[in-house]
Amino acid sequence: MARPIILFSQQWSDLPLEDLAQKAAEWGYQGLELACGGDHFEVQRARAEPGDGQEKRGLLARADLSLPVLSCHRVGQAVCDPIDGRHQELVPDYVWGDGEPAGVRQRAVEEIMAATQAAQELGASVISGFTGSPLWSYVAGYPGPSSAVIAEGFQNFARQWNPILDVCRDCGVKFAAEIHPGQIAFDLYTAEMALDALGGREEFGFTLDCSHFHWQGIDPVEFVRRFPDRIYHVHVKDAALTVNGRSSLLNSYFPHGDPRRGWDFRAPGRGGIDWESLIRALHEIGYQGPLSVEWKDSRMNREQGAEEACKFVKRLDFEPAGRSMPL
Amino acid sequence: MARPIILFSQQWSDLPLEDLAQKAAEWGYQGLELACGGDHFEVQRARAEPGDGQEKRGLLARADLSLPVLSCHRVGQAVCDPIDGRHQELVPDYVWGDGEPAGVRQRAVEEIMAATQAAQELGASVISGFTGSPLWSYVAGYPGPSSAVIAEGFQNFARQWNPILDVCRDCGVKFAAEIHPGQIAFDLYTAEMALDALGGREEFGFTLDCSHFHWQGIDPVEFVRRFPDRIYHVHVKDAALTVNGRSSLLNSYFPHGDPRRGWDFRAPGRGGIDWESLIRALHEIGYQGPLSVEWKDSRMNREQGAEEACKFVKRLDFEPAGRSMPL
Amino acid sequence: MARPIILFSQQWSDLPLEDLAQKAAEWGYQGLELACGGDHFEVQRARAEPGDGQEKRGLLARADLSLPVLSCHRVGQAVCDPIDGRHQELVPDYVWGDGEPAGVRQRAVEEIMAATQAAQELGASVISGFTGSPLWSYVAGYPGPSSAVIAEGFQNFARQWNPILDVCRDCGVKFAAEIHPGQIAFDLYTAEMALDALGGREEFGFTLDCSHFHWQGIDPVEFVRRFPDRIYHVHVKDAALTVNGRSSLLNSYFPHGDPRRGWDFRAPGRGGIDWESLIRALHEIGYQGPLSVEWKDSRMNREQGAEEACKFVKRLDFEPAGRSMPL
Amino acid sequence: MARPIILFSQQWSDLPLEDLAQKAAEWGYQGLELACGGDHFEVQRARAEPGDGQEKRGLLARADLSLPVLSCHRVGQAVCDPIDGRHQELVPDYVWGDGEPAGVRQRAVEEIMAATQAAQELGASVISGFTGSPLWSYVAGYPGPSSAVIAEGFQNFARQWNPILDVCRDCGVKFAAEIHPGQIAFDLYTAEMALDALGGREEFGFTLDCSHFHWQGIDPVEFVRRFPDRIYHVHVKDAALTVNGRSSLLNSYFPHGDPRRGWDFRAPGRGGIDWESLIRALHEIGYQGPLSVEWKDSRMNREQGAEEACKFVKRLDFEPAGRSMPL
Amino acid sequence: MARPIILFSQQWSDLPLEDLAQKAAEWGYQGLELACGGDHFEVQRARAEPGDGQEKRGLLARADLSLPVLSCHRVGQAVCDPIDGRHQELVPDYVWGDGEPAGVRQRAVEEIMAATQAAQELGASVISGFTGSPLWSYVAGYPGPSSAVIAEGFQNFARQWNPILDVCRDCGVKFAAEIHPGQIAFDLYTAEMALDALGGREEFGFTLDCSHFHWQGIDPVEFVRRFPDRIYHVHVKDAALTVNGRSSLLNSYFPHGDPRRGWDFRAPGRGGIDWESLIRALHEIGYQGPLSVEWKDSRMNREQGAEEACKFVKRLDFEPAGRSMPL
Amino acid sequence: MARPIILFSQQWSDLPLEDLAQKAAEWGYQGLELACGGDHFEVQRARAEPGDGQEKRGLLARADLSLPVLSCHRVGQAVCDPIDGRHQELVPDYVWGDGEPAGVRQRAVEEIMAATQAAQELGASVISGFTGSPLWSYVAGYPGPSSAVIAEGFQNFARQWNPILDVCRDCGVKFAAEIHPGQIAFDLYTAEMALDALGGREEFGFTLDCSHFHWQGIDPVEFVRRFPDRIYHVHVKDAALTVNGRSSLLNSYFPHGDPRRGWDFRAPGRGGIDWESLIRALHEIGYQGPLSVEWKDSRMNREQGAEEACKFVKRLDFEPAGRSMPL
């Protein structure tokens, strides 16, 4: 289909953007999902130096790459999380500041607002990202949260994100919250609850990444059908279940690639996701946005993998039927 | 087998202990796993009033019930958790005090020490309970904890629990930590890590409750075989997977009984656990302790259920083979 | 639970009603679902002889059996089917008459109206039955029907049944259409369509018989949750899949019991239906009606089977939880 | 293998045959299964205009396409179906005539006889097609047909088809009845019954299309082994089960592509059929005929799909082993 | 059903027969399958002491036990096996003699002939047993046997067994060869080959023991349908698959009960066999013989187990339908 | 990855080595696993004619093929098997000699010693092969072997193989015993036992061929993780389960390709093995040796198959990740 196949830059932040752009183009990609942070795209610098955005666009254009989506996953995590030491590594120094939680959260909000304006200037119509969650520590643990605690968590989420979404509305940019453990919305029903908490405002939709659904037992096709007009972005990442009686779906505390995990990410097409049914569901709802390869596979060489993934998605994304045919 | 079939009193704390004892005996139980907290058994009062323990023993003896295990699940949660509002409901007022976290944790430690001494006096050789966890908020979320954070979490756990285990050693009582989400050990590998953090000391072992293994994809038989000499207590509780494409194994934020959950507890024998294989594994390791029915099934009348459960466990716990037979 | 366990009389029409009543009571049943037709209950005679209904009630009362449901499955089939030779065996002679299709259909309508009035007199609050279907010959065949043909089929259904439902409304009796192949509604979506065709009128709901869902791949729990206020009656009948690479789910033209079938009915508890999940779904929606054993198992002695089935349903239908319990 | 890979023209009847031939050749096909009806090949005109067949052969030859099979699926449906409005769209006007059932059936018979003679002239050795069925409305419905009704149905089938098969015999052409719902033979056992009804005459065999077996639970390998010398033609079409607890295998009344269906057709290799086992079974019986792609996938662009399908079948149809090799 | 439920005495040979008889009766059994060898029934002594058989019959009759089947499994193993050290433990001393293979085989033949005559005198109409196999060492190993070796193996089998079957014919006793690994017939196809090798003579049929089919992947229902008139005896023994990624279905060299095995025997109803389908298949073919519990479960107390097994089989063996019932 | 993809020559022994080398190179292979025996490489001649090895190396070098592994599967079978007629076909005439078992075994030992020296000269660092087994006839049969018999079997194995392994040590060549039915080690636990019997000496490791694990129910990933430093060689061969209720996993006595078998070999990628998980496990342990295609598929043309297999393995063997990447 005419959907652009793009590469998410987060996993390549160790390469200069120019090098990445050249490689991505050679591998067959048509654009990037550019991750804020680090050298690739520093929001504050972009705000300070008016030509910076233009320069990035030029750099990508020279490699014949589009820039339909800007990612602010990392800083988004700080918007409504309880802040602890882990967040220092996720956000720029000027967002972390003295690390006092309320201040970090506030500066994270401002950073995403700035990123939204940058997206507008860069011509990206979607910001993808994490939201953080005031409730995550309660999930699956003991004791469960009371309904009052849950309600307060969603109000907190709405308080933090509504001002950002106002900026999105003003900039004509949509926010695509990734459905992901650790975020306010991590499954179908929490996605419903998040949307409700925001009064269903149109600036807010979802980034669909099936790899996070797989081990939770959720069918991404059901998700697509439940939110046909809220799929604002799609990540292509595979996952494999590796439960063997001893490993747990919660993965103990093991990093990716550890054989004692109960599931792990895999290069697209090398895991257990039913891509054929997913692409048909995306055809069904008329999704027109990009398919963004988030390349994570701890056992495979990433350059070989990224090239293979681009080819995989091209084969996958067949041309939908235009009209009825004779039976 | 000769293993006593007992009833965990936690789910019956709204009944006077005398009434519960009478009912349990009528339903066929041979003993109780008595939960500390509330009227059934208040540790502080037991310490203050020397005759209290004796009185409980007498009360149970009149109903022909033994008391092999004392439970301190609730207060145990506060030993190494980050303390928040939920803990106020879990612990006695005198443990909560002013709610200042370090103080709560310290008083929780002392409460379990006192419970251990009470167990000795009551003739219970095992304390079952939760441990809490400084790491739970990192499980399955984003970003994952660094290995340094994990190491520090287990050291924290050991610092908090070693003094308690010293008391256990002195009292001749074993602590059976329940493998349970929200605790330092929630699966096979974290059980290994917890044991290692304590230098493998003998006072520390596990309460096996298969219902927490089921949705994580762990085979309880593998667990039993991995820790043949550390199964200090067994809960009998069933669970059923109810994933249907929309529900998640993480259960959104829904309470038990909500049809949108991806798994739920069930009365023993009415869920998906392979009890036949479990009882054979317990025979294999020579487990001699009680089988304790923790009755939780949000759809079923608990009295009918508790009686049925006792019969179920009696049928389940067949007599093991004494010696080889002719082939 | 307090739901009455009753026996559907259709499969026992070769026995005098008095004998059946005595046997049913001995087997433990608390009532009958009385099938119209034959000696058990002939609608026309009941209309003609005012005392007949009273006599039936007395006969059942003497055996301590209630009569909550009257069945008019057979004559219902003729209401909107294309009439052919098979219907002659299904309906009383006075309904068949000369066999001219329009007349048969009209007299079938009148027969059910009369049965409804009889139900009222007998104290039965529900009529269970088939509806027939003008569309069945199109299901799964070639070529499929156009949407116009389908629309016309449902209008035809509504035209035939609305006058009957008017009588139901007047008599305070509900009609419970069995979801069943060969009827206008044979699955979840056709049940939706049937309800829509009738404007959702309250007199019309469903008889749930899981054995017809099983081989179609439908989960009865989904059905119960989709129509929580339209389950007016429940049949208890089991089914087993017997596909072996050669048999088909469509069963060729083989009668029950033929080993070349791909599925067959089984006595309750001896097939593949997940009764545990079903009864929980019925608890969930607060279904209060009877559980009616429709005993069909071509390999098993029906008397032994009917007694066993009654015991099975008693064990199955556990007491639901009255209120929350301590956790 | 040397089996020709051909394209069934039915789904392309909106294109001029010349255009289709050119495209098919470009996509890699080696021949066509030409469907009677419409512009592609009108039987009556072919009979009337002696050069017509020659012209078609020439047209295909110029595109380097063979013509091993002629299809008369649509008109075949009318041979022993009860005729209703749907058949008007299936058959040429001159077969429909005044629509009086007996006449339509008779003219359908004559049309297939004529098609058989045309096949001979075109050099096609096989006619593929539907048979219709006097029994379909009884399949899976209520009440089931008596054995007498079934016997009469098969006699009816034989009466209608024997004269056609006589013409086949005279022309040296075989009739390959597609095993398909809505036909007299729709599974393994009904295929046996159909063959028996015809006395096993050699002119009659089967078109194997696994997509119709898949949702019925039949293993096509068992079918191939049961009728090793009666597989006269093979369609390549895939299917996927999409049951999700709500959808039914009977598909309500939904058209292809509707997400509420319990199964649907898919492009070859994109569904659930075990093609590897099928091709091995075809090697096993020594099937030498064509592999005919019947391209149906309501979500996919048919031109991209047809090209992909040809490549898929080429990879699939590996060269069988010629002789034993050293072990 | 009226089928007698009996207990196979082999696993109880350490008990005096009188004690076993008393226990078996108390547990609810209606008869024994008496194993030749040891004190229970020594064939040679029975031949030498004419009253011995009469005495056994009396002993069993006093316990109200029938004796429908005599077992000569152990000595049967020596009839066409290559003899090695293992056989010395299987056969009586007088059969083993000097252990020279040809002599052992010959004396094993004579022992079974004598046992057949003893069966006649005891009123047992069936001898159950093993056959041994000249081919077993070739099964699943490397290199496979040539077809000539296989043919010679079956001829050898026929040469050894035909004289025994002549005696069976003369005595009116049938031989029921147990389908079992290590025997000439261990699955469906080898059962066909064995029957062919004997020219299908009626004295030879099978003992069906599903526990040996389970791990081979064979469906016992298919076996029953393949040999409807050759099921001469049925053992009731369950089995469970315990493959976990490390264990093998071939079980290394581990004895029963070792947790490293990939399958093991289980008490009836505690393993994975589909008894419901089996009993229906036995109804289907009209099997009238006994159901003989061969009690083997290395983890369970055999006395508790044998009593439970008898109850299990009674519930299982429901009364078959006598005639059609109204639909 | 840089692992060489090679072809096992055993299945091509009917071709002159020069022809095979040319074909293998054309198909894309980078080397051969050369099977001793026949024209390809006769050990005795190589010993007798000093230039023979050099000539083979030259011949392969001209086709740009390496020779990392020499195979002595066939003669290995005779080292500790009970010798019977089948072995005559497996070994060279000079090893068979007069066929007296002890002599055959001794000459087989000497042949492998000579092959080891030849391997050293040829530059092959690994000898792959079978071991034979004194215990195979006891596997899965009746009665099982006593533990004494098993112990003696492994001692016998060690006695026969230790002298060979001494030569391996002296030559710097490793012996890679194929885990295979019929050998001393046929699964994970017997591999442990074999290693133990040899005192874990380093010259002895394993050839992993997943096709033999598949039908035994063993997960090759578990095997790789259990023996991370003993995987000395890897065969690439696929297998498919074809159980259908009638076929057995033990395969009766049917040759490959017979449709009555319960499993069979397949060309790589056309069976049921999870190659993706296997290659990741090999990456995990850092296996650097060759991937050797043992091409066996009784239904497929071997030349087409061998070329396809080489491509399959190239795609499979992706480049492993060199270092951590940004998350």
CSV table of C-alpha atoms in Angstrom, one decimal, chain F residues 113 116 158-173 201 203:
chain,number,residue,atom,x,y,z
F,113,MET,CA,40.8,-44.7,14.8
F,116,THR,CA,40.5,-40.0,13.0
F,158,ALA,CA,33.0,-46.5,27.5
F,159,ARG,CA,35.3,-49.5,27.1
F,160,GLN,CA,34.8,-49.5,23.3
F,161,TRP,CA,35.0,-45.7,22.8
F,162,ASN,CA,37.8,-44.7,25.2
F,163,PRO,CA,40.6,-46.0,23.1
F,164,ILE,CA,39.1,-44.2,20.1
F,165,LEU,CA,38.9,-41.0,22.1
F,166,ASP,CA,42.5,-41.4,23.1
F,167,VAL,CA,43.4,-41.3,19.4
F,168,CYS,CA,41.1,-38.3,19.0
F,169,ARG,CA,43.0,-36.5,21.8
F,170,ASP,CA,46.4,-37.3,20.2
F,171,CYS,CA,45.2,-36.1,16.8
F,172,GLY,CA,43.5,-33.0,18.0
F,173,VAL,CA,40.2,-34.1,16.6
F,201,ARG,CA,36.4,-36.1,28.6
F,203,GLU,CA,37.2,-35.2,23.0
